[in-house]
mmCIF file of C-alpha atoms in Angstrom:
data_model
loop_
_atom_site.group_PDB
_atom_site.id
_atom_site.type_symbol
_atom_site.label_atom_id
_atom_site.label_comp_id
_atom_site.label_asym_id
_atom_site.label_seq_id
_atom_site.Cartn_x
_atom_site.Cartn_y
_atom_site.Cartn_z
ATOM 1 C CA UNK Y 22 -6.907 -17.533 -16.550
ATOM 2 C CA UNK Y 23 -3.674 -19.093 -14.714
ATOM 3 C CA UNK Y 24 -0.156 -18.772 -15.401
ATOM 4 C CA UNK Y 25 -0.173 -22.262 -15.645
ATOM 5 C CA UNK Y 26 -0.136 -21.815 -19.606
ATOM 6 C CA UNK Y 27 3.332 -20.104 -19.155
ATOM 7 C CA UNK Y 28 6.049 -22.442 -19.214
ATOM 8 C CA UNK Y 29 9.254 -20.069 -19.866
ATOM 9 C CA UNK Y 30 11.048 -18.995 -16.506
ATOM 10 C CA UNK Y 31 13.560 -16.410 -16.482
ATOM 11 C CA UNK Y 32 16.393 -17.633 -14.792
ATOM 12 C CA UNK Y 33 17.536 -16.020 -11.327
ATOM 13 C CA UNK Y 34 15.314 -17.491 -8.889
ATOM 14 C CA UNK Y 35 15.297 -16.393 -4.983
ATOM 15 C CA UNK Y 36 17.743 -18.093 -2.608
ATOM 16 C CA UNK Y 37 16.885 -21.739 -1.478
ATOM 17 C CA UNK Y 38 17.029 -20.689 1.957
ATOM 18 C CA UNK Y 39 15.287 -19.951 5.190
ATOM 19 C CA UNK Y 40 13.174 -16.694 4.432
ATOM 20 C CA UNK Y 41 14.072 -15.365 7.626
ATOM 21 C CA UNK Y 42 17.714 -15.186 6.416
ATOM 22 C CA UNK Y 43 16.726 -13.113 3.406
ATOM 23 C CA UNK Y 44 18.016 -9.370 3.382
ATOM 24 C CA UNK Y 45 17.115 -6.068 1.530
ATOM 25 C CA UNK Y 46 19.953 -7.410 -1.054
ATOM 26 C CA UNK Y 47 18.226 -9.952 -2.297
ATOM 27 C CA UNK Y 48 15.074 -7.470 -3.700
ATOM 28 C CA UNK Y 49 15.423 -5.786 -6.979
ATOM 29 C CA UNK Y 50 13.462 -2.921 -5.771
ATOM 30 C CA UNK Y 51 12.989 -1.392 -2.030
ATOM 31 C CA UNK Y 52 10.680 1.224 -1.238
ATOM 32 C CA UNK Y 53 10.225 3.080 1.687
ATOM 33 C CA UNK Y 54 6.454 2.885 2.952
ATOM 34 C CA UNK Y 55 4.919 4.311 5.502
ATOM 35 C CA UNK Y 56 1.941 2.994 8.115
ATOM 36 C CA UNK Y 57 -1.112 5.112 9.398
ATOM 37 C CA UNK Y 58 -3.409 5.001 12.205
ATOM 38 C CA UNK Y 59 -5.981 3.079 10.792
ATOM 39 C CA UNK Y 60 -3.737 0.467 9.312
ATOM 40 C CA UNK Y 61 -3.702 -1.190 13.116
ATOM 41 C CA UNK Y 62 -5.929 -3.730 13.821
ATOM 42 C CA UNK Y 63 -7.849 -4.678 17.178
ATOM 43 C CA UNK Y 64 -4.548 -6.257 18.503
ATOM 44 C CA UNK Y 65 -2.367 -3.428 17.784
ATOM 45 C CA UNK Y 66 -0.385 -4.245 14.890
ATOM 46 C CA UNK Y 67 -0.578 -4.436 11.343
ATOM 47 C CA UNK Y 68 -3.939 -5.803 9.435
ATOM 48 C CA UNK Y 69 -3.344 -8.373 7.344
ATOM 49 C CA UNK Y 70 -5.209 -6.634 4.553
ATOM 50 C CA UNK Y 71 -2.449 -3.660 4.890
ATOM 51 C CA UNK Y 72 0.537 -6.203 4.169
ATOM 52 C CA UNK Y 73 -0.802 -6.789 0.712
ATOM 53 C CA UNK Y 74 -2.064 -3.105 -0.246
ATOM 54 C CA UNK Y 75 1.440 -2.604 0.618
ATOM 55 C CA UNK Y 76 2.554 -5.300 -1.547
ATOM 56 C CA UNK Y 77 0.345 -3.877 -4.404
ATOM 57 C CA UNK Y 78 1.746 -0.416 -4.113
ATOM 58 C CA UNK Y 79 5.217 -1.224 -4.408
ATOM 59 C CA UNK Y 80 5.044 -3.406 -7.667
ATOM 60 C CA UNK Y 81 2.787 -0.701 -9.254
ATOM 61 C CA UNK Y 82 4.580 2.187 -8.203
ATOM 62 C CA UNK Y 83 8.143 0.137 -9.255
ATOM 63 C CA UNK Y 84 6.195 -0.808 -12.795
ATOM 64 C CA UNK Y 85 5.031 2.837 -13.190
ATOM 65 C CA UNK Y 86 8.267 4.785 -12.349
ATOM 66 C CA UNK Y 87 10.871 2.509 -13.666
ATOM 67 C CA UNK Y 88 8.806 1.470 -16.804
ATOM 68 C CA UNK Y 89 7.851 5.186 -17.652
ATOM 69 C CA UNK Y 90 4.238 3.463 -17.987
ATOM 70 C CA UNK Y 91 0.615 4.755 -17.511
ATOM 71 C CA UNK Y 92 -1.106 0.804 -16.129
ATOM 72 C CA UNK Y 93 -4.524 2.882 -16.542
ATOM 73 C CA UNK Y 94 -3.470 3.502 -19.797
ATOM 74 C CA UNK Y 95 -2.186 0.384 -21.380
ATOM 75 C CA UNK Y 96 -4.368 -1.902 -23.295
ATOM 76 C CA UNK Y 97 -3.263 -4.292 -21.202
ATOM 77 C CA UNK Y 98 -4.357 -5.206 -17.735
ATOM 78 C CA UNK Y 99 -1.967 -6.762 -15.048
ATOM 79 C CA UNK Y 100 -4.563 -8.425 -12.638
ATOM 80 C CA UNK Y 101 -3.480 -10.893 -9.982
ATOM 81 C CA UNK Y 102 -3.944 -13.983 -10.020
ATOM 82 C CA UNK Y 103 -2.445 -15.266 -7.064
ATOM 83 C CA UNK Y 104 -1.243 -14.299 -3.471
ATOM 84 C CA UNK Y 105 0.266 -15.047 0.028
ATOM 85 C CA UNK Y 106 2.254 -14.274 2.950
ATOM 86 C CA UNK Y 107 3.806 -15.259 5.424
ATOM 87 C CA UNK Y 108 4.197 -13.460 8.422
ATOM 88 C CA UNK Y 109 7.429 -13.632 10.604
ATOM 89 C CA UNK Y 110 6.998 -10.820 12.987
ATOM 90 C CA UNK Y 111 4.611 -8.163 14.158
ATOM 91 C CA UNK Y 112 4.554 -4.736 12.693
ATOM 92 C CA UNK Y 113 2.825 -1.547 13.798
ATOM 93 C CA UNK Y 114 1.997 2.103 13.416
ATOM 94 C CA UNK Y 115 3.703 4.062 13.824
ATOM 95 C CA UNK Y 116 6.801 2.835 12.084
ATOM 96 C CA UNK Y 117 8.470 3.691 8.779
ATOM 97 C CA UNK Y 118 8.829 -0.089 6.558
ATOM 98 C CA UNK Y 119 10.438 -0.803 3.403
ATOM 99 C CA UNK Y 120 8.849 -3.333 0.576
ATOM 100 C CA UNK Y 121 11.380 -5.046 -1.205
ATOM 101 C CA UNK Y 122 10.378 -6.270 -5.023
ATOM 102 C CA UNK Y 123 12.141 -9.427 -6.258
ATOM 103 C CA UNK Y 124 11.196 -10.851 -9.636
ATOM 104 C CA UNK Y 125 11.033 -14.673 -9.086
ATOM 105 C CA UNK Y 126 9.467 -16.213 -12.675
ATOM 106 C CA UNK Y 127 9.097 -14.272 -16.001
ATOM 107 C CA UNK Y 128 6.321 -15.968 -17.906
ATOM 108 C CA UNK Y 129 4.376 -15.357 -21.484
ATOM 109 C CA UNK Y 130 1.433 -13.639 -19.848
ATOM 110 C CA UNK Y 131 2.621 -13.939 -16.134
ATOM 111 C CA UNK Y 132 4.943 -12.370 -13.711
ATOM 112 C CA UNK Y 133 5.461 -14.190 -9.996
ATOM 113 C CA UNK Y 134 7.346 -11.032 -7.727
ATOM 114 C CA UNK Y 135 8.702 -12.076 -3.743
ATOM 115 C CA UNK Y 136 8.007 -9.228 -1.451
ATOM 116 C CA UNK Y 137 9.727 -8.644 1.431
ATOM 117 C CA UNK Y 138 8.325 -6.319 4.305
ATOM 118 C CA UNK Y 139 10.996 -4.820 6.706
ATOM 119 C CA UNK Y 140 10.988 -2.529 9.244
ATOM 120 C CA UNK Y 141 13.268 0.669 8.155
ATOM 121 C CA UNK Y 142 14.905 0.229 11.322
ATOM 122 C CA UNK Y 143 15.536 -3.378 11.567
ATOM 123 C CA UNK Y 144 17.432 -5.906 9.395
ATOM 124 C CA UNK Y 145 15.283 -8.306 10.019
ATOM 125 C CA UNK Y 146 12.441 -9.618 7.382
ATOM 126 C CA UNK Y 147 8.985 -9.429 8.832
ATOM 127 C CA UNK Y 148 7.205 -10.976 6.132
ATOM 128 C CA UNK Y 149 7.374 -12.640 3.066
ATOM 129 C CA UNK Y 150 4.761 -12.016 0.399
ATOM 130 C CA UNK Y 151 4.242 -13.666 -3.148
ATOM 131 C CA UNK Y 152 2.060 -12.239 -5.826
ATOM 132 C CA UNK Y 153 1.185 -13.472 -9.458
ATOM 133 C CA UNK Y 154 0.297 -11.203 -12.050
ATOM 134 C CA UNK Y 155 -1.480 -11.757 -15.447
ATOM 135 C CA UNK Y 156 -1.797 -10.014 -18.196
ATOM 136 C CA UNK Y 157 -5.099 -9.688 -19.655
ATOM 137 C CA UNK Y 158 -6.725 -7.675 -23.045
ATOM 138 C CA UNK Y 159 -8.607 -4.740 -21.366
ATOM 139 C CA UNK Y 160 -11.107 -5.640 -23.266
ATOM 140 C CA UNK Y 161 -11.284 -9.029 -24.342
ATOM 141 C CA UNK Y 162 -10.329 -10.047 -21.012
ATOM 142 C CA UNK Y 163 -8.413 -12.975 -22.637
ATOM 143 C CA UNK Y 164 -4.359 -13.557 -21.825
ATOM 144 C CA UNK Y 165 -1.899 -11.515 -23.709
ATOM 145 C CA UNK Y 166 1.811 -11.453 -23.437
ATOM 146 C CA UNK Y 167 3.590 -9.129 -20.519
ATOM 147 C CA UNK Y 168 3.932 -5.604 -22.511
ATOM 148 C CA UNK Y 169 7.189 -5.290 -23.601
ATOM 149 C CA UNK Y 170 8.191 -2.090 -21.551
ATOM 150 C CA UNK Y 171 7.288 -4.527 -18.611
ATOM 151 C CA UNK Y 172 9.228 -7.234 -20.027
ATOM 152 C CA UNK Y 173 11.637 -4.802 -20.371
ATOM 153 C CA UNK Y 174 12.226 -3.067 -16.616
ATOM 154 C CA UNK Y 175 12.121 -7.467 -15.252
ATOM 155 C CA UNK Y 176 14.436 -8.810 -17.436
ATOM 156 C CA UNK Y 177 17.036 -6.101 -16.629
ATOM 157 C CA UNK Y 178 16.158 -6.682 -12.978
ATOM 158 C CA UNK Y 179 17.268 -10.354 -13.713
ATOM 159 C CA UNK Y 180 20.083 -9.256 -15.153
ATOM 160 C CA UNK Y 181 21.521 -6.911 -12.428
ATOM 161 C CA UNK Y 182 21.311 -9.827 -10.067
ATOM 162 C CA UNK Y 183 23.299 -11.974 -12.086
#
């Protein structure tokens, strides 16, 4: 399963610029988020591993409360396919961050989101996350297109920014 098979992008793409340069503006959605003890790795800042559960939470909790939707209750799955990040500058507990959600390409079956991570008090972006999700039957397993609720919450997200 890839979202190669999708060929439809929704138009509104991110910036063609340095990342660095990007700003909680250019994010459809910014949550505050919060770090914890344990979230520290042996070098005293942020696990890698945390920048994406981070990542994860934000889309979720942006699909769930926006949408209206139960994901645990959908017959469709959104599972991801793909995922990166780059990381600009260090981040630590305890500090309060923000996770900006910016829908990039609006597929069939697939969504791609840019994530920003920010410190709450800094304008600066300290990282720069992409995710791919796919749709999948729950239980068929095979590709399905984005539920329309979804569909629904991205395309207006589009359309704000335009």
């Amino acid at each position: 399963m890839t979202a190669d098979a999708d060929r439809t992008a929704t138009e509104g793409s991110a910036p063609r610029q340095d990342p660095r340069s990007l700003t909680r503006a250019h994010f459809d959605h910014v949550v505050p988020a919060t770090t914890r003890w344990s979230d520290n790795d042996m070098y005293g800042h942020l696990n890698n591993a945390v920048y994406y559960e981070l990542f994860d939470s934000a889309i979720n909790g942006w699909l769930i409360g926006s949408a209206g939707i139960d994901v645990m209750a959908l017959p469709e799955l959104g599972v991801v396919a793909e995922s990166g990040c780059r990381y600009f500058r260090e981040l630590e507990y305890p500090r309060p961050l923000e996770v900006g959600v910016r829908v990039e390409r609006v597929g069939r079956s697939s969504i791609t989101y840019a994530l920003g991570l920010f410190d709450a008090e800094s304008a600066e972006l300290a990282a720069l996350g992409h995710w791919v999700h796919v749709y999948i039957d729950r239980t068929s397993r095979a590709t399905v297109p984005i539920p329309a609720v979804v569909r629904d919450l991205l395309d207006d997200a589009v359309l704000a920014r335009a």
